[in-house]
Tab-separated table of N, CA and C in Angstrom:
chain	number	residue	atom	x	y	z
A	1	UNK	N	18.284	1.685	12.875
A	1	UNK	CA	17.851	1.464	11.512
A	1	UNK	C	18.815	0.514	10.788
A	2	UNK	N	20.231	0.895	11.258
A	2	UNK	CA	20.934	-0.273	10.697
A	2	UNK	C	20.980	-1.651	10.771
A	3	UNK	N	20.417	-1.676	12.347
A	3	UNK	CA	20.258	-3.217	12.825
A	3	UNK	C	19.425	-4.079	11.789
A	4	UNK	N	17.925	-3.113	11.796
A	4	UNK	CA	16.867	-3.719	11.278
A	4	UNK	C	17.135	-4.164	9.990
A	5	UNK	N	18.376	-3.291	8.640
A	5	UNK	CA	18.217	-3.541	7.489
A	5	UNK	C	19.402	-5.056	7.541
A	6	UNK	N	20.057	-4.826	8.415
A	6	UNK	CA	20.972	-5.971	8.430
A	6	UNK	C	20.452	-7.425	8.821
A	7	UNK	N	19.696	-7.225	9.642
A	7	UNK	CA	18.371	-8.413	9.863
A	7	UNK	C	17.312	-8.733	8.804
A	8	UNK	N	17.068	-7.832	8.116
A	8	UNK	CA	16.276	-7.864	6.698
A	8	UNK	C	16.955	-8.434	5.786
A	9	UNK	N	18.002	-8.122	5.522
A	9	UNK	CA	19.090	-8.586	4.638
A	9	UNK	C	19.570	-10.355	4.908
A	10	UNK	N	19.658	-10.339	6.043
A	10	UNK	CA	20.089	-11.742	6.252
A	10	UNK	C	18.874	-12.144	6.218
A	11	UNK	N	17.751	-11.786	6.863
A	11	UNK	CA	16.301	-13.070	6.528
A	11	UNK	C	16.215	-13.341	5.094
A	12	UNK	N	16.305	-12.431	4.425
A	12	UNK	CA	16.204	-12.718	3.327
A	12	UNK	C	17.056	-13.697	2.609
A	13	UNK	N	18.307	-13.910	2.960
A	13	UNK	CA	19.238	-14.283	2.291
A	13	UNK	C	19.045	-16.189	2.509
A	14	UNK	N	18.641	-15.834	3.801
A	14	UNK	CA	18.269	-17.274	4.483
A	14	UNK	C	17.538	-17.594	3.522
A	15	UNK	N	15.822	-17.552	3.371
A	15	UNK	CA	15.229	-17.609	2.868
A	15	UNK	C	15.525	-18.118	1.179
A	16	UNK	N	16.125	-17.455	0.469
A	16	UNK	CA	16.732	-17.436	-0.274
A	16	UNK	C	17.301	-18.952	-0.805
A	17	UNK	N	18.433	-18.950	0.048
A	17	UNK	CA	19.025	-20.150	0.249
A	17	UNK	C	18.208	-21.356	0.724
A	18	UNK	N	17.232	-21.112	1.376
A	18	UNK	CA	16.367	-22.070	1.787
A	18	UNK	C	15.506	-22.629	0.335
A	19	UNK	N	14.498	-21.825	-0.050
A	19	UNK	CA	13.962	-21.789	-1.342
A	19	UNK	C	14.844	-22.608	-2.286
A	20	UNK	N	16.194	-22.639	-2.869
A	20	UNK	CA	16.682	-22.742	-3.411
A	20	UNK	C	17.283	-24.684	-3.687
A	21	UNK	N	17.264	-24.559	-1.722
A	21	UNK	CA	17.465	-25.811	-1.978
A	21	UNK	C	16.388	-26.561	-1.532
A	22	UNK	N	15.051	-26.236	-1.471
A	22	UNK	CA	13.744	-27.241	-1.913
A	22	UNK	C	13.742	-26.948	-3.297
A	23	UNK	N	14.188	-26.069	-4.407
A	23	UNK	CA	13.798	-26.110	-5.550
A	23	UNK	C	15.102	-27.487	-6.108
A	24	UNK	N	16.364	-27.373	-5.675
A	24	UNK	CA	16.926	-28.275	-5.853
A	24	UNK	C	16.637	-29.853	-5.616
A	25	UNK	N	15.894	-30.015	-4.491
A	25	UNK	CA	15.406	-31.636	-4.019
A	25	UNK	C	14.216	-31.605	-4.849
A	26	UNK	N	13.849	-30.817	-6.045
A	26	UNK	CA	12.434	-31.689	-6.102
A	26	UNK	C	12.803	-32.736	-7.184
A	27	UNK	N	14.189	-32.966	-7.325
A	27	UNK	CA	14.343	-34.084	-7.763
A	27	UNK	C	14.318	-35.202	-7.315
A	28	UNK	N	14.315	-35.245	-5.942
A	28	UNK	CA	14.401	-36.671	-5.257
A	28	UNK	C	13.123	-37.778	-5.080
A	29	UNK	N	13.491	-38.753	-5.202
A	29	UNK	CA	12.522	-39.490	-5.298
A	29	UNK	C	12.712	-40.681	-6.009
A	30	UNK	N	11.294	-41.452	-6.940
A	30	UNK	CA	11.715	-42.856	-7.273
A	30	UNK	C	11.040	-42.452	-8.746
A	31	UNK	N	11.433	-42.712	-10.204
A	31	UNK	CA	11.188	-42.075	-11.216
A	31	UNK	C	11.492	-43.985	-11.764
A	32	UNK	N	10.696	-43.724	-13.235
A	32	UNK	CA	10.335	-44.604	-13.757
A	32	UNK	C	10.665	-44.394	-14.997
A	33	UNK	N	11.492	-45.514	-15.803
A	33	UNK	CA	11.906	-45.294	-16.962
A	33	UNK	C	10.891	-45.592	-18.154
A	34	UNK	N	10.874	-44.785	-19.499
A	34	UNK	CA	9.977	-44.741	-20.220
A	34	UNK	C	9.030	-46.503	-20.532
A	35	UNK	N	10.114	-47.702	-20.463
A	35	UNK	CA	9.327	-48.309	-21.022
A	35	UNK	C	8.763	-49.569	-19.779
A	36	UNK	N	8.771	-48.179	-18.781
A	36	UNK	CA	8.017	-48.817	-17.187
A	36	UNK	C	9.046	-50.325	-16.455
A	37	UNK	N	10.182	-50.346	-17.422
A	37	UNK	CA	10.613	-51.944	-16.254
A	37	UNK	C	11.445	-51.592	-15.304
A	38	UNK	N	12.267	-50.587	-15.406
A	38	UNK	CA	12.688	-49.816	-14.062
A	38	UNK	C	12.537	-48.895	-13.121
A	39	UNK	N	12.375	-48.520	-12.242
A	39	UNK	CA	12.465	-47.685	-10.945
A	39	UNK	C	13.393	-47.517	-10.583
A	40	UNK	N	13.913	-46.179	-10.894
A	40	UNK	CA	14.939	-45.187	-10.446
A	40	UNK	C	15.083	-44.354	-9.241
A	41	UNK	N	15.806	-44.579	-7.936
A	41	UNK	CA	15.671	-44.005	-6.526
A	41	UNK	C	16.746	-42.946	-7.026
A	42	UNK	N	16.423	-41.440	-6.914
A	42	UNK	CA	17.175	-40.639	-7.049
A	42	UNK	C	17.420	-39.516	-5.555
A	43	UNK	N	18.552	-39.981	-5.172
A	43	UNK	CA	18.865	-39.619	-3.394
A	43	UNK	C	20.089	-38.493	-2.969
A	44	UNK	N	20.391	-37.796	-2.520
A	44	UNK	CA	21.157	-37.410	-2.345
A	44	UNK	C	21.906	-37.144	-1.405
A	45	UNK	N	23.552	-37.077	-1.802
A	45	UNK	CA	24.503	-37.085	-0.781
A	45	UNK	C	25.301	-36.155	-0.752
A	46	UNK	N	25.642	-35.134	0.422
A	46	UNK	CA	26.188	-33.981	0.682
A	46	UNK	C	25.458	-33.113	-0.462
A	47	UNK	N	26.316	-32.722	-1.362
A	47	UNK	CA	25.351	-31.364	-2.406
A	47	UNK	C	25.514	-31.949	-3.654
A	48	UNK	N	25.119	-32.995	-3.630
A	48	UNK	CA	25.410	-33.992	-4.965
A	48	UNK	C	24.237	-35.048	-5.133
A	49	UNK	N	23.736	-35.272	-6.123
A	49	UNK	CA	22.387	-36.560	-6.446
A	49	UNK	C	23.200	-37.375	-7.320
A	50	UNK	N	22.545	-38.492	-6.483
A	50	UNK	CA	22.764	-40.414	-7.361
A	50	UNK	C	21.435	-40.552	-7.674
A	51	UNK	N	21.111	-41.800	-8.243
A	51	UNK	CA	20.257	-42.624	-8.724
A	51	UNK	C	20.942	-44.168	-8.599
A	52	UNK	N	19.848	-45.100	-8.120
A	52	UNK	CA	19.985	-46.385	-8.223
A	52	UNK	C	18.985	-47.229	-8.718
A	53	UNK	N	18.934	-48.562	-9.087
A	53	UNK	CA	18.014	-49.077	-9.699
A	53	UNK	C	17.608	-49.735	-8.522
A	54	UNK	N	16.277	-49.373	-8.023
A	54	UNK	CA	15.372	-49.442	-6.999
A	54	UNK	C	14.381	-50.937	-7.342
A	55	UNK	N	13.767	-50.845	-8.530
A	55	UNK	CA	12.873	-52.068	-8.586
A	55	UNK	C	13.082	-52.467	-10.164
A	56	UNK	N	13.177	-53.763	-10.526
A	56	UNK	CA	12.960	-54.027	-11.422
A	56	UNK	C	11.575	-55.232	-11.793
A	57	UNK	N	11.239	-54.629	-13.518
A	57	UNK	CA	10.517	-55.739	-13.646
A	57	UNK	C	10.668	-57.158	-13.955
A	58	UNK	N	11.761	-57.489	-14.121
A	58	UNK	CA	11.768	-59.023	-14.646
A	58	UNK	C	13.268	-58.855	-14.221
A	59	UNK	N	13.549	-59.086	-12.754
A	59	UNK	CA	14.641	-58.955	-12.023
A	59	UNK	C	15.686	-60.080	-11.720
A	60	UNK	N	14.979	-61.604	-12.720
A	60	UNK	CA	15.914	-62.788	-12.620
A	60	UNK	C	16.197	-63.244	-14.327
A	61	UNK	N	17.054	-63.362	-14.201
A	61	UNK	CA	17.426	-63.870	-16.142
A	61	UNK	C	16.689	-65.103	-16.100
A	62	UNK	N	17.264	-65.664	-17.561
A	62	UNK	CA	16.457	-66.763	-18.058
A	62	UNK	C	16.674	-67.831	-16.785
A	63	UNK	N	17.781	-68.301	-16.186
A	63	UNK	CA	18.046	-69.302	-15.501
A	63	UNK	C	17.277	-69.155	-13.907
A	64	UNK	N	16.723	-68.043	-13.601
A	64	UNK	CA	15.600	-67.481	-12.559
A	64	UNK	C	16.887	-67.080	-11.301
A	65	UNK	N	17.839	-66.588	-11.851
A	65	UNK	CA	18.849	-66.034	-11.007
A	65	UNK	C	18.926	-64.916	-10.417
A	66	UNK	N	19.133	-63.720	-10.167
A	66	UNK	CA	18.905	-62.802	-10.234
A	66	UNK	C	19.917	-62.088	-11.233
A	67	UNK	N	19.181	-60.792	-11.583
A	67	UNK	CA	20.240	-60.529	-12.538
A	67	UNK	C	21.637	-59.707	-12.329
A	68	UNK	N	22.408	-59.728	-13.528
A	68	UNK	CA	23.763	-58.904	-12.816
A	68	UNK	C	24.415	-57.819	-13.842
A	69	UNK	N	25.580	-57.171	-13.516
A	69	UNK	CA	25.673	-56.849	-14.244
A	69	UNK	C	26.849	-57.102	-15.537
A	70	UNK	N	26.493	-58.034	-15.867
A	70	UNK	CA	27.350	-59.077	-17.100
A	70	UNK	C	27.694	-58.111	-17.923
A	71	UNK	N	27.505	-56.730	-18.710
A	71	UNK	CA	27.732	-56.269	-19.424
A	71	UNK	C	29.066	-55.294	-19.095
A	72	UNK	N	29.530	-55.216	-17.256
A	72	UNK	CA	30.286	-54.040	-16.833
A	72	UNK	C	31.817	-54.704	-17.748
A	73	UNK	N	32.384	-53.341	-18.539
A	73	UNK	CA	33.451	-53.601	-18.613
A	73	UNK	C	34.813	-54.001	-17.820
A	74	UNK	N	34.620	-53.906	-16.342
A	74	UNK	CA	35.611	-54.329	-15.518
A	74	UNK	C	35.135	-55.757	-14.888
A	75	UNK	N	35.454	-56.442	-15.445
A	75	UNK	CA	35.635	-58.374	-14.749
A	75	UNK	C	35.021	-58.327	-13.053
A	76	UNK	N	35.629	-57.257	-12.393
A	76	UNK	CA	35.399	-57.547	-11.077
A	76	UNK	C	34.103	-57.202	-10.524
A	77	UNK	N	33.699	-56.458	-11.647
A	77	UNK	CA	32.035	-56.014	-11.570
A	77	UNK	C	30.831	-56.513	-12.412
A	78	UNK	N	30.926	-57.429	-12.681
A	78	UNK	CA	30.133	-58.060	-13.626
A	78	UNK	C	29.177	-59.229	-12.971
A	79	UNK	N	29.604	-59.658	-11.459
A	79	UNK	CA	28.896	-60.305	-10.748
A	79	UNK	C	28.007	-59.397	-9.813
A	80	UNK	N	28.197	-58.745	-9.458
A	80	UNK	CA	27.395	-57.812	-8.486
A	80	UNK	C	26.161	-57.566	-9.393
A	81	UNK	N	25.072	-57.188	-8.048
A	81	UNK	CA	23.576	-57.357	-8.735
A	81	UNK	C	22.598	-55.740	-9.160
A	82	UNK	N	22.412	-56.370	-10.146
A	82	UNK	CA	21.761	-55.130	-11.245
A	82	UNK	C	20.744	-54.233	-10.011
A	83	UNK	N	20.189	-54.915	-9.295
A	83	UNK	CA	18.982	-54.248	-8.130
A	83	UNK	C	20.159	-53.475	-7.347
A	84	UNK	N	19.367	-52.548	-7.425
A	84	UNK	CA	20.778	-51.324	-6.360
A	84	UNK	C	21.923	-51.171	-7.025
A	85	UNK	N	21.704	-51.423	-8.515
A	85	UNK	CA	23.187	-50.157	-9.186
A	85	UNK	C	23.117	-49.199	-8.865
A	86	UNK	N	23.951	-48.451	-8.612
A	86	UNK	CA	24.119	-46.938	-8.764
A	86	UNK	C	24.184	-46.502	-10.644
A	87	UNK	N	22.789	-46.024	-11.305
A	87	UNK	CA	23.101	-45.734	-12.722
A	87	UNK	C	23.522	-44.279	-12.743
A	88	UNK	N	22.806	-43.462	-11.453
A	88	UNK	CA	23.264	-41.884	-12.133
A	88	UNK	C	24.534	-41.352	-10.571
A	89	UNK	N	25.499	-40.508	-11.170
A	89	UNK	CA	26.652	-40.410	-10.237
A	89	UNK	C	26.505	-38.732	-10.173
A	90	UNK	N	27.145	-38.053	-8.962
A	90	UNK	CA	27.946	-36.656	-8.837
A	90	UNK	C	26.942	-35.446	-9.622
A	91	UNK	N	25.616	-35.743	-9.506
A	91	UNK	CA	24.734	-34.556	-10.399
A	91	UNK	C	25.279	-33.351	-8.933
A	92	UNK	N	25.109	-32.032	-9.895
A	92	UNK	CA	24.912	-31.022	-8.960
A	92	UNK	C	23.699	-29.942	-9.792
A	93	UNK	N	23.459	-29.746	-9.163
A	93	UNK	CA	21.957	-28.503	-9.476
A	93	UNK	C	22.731	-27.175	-9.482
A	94	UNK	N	22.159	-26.984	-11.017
A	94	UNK	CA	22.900	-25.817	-11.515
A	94	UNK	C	21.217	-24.660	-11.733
A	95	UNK	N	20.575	-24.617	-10.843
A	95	UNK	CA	19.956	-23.696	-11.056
A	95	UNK	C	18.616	-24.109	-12.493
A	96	UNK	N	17.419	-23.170	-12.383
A	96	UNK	CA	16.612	-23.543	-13.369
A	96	UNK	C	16.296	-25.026	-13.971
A	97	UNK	N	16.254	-25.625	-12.538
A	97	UNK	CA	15.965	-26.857	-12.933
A	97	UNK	C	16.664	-27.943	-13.984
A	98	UNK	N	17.991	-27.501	-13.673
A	98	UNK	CA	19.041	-28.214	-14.463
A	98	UNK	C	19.995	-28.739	-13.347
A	99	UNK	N	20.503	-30.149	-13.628
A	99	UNK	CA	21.845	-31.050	-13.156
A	99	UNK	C	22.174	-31.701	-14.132
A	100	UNK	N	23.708	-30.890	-13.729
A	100	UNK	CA	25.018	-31.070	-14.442
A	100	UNK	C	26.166	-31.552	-13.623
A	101	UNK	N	27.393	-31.475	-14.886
A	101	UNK	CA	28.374	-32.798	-14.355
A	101	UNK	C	28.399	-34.086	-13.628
A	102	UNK	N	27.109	-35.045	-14.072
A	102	UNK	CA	27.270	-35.709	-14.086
A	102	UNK	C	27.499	-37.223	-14.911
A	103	UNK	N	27.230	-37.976	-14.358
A	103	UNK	CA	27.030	-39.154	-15.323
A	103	UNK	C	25.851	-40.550	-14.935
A	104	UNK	N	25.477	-41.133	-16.099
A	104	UNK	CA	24.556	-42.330	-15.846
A	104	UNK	C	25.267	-43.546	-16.767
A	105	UNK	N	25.210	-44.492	-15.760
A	105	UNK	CA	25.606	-45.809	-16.575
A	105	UNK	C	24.898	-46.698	-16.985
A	106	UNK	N	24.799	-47.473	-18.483
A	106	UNK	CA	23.891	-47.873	-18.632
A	106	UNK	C	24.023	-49.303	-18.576
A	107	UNK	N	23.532	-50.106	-17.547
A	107	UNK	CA	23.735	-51.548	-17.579
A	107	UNK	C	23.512	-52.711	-18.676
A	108	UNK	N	23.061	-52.319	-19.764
A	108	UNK	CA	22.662	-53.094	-21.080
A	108	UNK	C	23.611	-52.822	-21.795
A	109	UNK	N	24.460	-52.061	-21.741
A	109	UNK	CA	25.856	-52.213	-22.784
A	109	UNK	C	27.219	-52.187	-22.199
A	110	UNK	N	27.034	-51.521	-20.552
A	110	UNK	CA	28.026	-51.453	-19.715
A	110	UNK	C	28.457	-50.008	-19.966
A	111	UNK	N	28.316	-49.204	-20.474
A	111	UNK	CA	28.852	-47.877	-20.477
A	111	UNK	C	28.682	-46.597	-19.996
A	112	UNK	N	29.296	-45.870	-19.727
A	112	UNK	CA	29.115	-44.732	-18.916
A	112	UNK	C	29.109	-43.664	-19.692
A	113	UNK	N	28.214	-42.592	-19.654
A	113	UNK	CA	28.359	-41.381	-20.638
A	113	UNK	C	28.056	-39.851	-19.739
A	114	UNK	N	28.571	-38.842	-20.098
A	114	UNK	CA	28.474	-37.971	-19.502
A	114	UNK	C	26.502	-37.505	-19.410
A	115	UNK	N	26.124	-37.187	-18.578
A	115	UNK	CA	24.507	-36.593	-18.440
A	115	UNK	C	24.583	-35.280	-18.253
A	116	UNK	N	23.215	-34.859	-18.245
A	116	UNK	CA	22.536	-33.959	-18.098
A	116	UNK	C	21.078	-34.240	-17.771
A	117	UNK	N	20.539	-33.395	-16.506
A	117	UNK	CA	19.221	-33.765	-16.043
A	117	UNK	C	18.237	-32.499	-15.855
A	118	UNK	N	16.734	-32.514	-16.665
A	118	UNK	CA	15.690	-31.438	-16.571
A	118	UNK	C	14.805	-32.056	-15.781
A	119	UNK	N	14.376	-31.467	-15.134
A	119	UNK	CA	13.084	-31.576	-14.109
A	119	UNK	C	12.290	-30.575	-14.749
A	120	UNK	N	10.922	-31.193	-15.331
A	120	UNK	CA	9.616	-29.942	-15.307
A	120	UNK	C	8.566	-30.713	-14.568
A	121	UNK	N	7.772	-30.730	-13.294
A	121	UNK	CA	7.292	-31.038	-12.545
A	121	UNK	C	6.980	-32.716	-12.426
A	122	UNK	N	6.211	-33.339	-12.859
A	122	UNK	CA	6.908	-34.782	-13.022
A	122	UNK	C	7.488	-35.268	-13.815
A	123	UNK	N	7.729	-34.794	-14.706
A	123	UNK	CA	8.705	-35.305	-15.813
A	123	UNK	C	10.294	-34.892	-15.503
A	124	UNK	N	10.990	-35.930	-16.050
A	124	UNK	CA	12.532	-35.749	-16.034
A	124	UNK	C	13.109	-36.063	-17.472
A	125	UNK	N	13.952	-34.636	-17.958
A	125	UNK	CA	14.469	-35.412	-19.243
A	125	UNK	C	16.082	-35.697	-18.776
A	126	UNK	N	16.233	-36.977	-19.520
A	126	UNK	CA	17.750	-37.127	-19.066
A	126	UNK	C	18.229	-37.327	-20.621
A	127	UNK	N	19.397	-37.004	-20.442
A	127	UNK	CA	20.202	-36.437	-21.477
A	127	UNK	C	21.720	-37.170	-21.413
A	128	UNK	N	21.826	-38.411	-22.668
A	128	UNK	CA	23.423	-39.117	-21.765
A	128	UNK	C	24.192	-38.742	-23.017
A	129	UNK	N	25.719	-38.805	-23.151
A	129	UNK	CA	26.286	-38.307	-24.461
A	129	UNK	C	27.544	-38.021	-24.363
A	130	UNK	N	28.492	-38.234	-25.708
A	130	UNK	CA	29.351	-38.699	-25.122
A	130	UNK	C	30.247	-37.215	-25.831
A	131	UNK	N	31.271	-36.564	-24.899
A	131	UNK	CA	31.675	-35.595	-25.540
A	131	UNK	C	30.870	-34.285	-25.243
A	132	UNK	N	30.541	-33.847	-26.497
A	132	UNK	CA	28.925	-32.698	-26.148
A	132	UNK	C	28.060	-32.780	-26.216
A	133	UNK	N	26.842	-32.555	-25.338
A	133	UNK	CA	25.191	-32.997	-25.121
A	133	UNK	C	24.799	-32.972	-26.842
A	134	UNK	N	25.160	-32.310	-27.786
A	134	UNK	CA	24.476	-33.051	-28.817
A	134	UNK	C	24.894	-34.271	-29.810
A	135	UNK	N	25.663	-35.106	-29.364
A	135	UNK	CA	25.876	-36.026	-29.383
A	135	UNK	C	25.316	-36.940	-28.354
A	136	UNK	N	24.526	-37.362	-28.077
A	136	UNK	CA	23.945	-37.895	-27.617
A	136	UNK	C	22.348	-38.379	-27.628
A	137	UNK	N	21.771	-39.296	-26.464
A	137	UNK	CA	20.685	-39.636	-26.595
A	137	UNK	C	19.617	-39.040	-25.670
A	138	UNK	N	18.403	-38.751	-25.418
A	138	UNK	CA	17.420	-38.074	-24.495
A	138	UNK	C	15.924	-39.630	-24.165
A	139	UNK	N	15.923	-39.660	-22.888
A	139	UNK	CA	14.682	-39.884	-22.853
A	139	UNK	C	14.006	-39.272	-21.307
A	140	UNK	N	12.490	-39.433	-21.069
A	140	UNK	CA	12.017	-38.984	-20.304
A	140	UNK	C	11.271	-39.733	-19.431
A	141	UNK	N	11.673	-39.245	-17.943
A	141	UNK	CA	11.424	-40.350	-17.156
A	141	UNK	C	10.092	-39.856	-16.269
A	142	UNK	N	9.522	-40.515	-15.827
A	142	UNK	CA	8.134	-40.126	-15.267
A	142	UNK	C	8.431	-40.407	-13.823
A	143	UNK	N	7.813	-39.415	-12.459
A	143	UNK	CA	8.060	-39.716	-10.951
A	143	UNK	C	6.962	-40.869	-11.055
A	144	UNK	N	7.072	-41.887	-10.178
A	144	UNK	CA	6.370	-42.910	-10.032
A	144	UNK	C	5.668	-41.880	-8.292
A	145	UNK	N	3.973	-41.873	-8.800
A	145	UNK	CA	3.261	-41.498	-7.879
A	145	UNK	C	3.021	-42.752	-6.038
């Protein structure tokens, strides 16, 4: 009888843990920012989610170059190309459809702010801010089907 509850106990636990981390990946994927010109690849590495800028819409500046990121505050990064930034860093899934400690950078001003990320089935609210989440800004990103 003991065997069996100890085998019960661990299936379960498996299970458990299993569940837990498909509820964690249903963030992954390619998400679309509200005013549709970016595509966001959100991937993950070891027990941690990035985001990169996957597609853009108007992906060459005025001179038909491609674009970069001119706005990064460090000189040595300001040539490297806006397609395949890394914008979101180090999320971890804190349960109930929340990731925390991380951060997203925003290539139009160059700055980095602490995040916060909600998943409710295709929608994503992201949350950037500097200090404590209410200081900050929210918008919501849609999974690109």
């Amino acid at each position: 009888m003991y065997k069996k509850t100890r085998l019960i106990l661990l299936f379960l636990a498996i299970f458990n843990f299993s569940a837990s981390a498909q509820k964690a990946d249903a963030i992954l994927g390619t998400w679309v920012n509200p005013s549709g010109e970016d595509h966001i690849l959100i991937y993950k590495t070891g027990n941690k989610y990035f985001g990169k800028l996957d597609w853009i819409k108007y992906p060459n500046d005025e001179t038909g170059k491609p674009k970069t990121d001119k706005k990064n505050p460090d000189a040595a990064l300001k040539s490297r190309p806006e397609l395949g930034l890394e914008l979101l860093k180090d999320f971890i899934f804190d349960g109930d459809n929340v990731y925390v400690d991380g951060t997203i950078y925003d290539p139009k001003s160059g700055k980095t702010y602490s995040c916060k990320m909600t998943i409710d089935g295709n929608k994503l609210k992201i949350r950037g801010y500097v200090g404590i989440s209410l200081l900050g800004r929210s918008e919501i990103w849609t999974r690109v089907k």
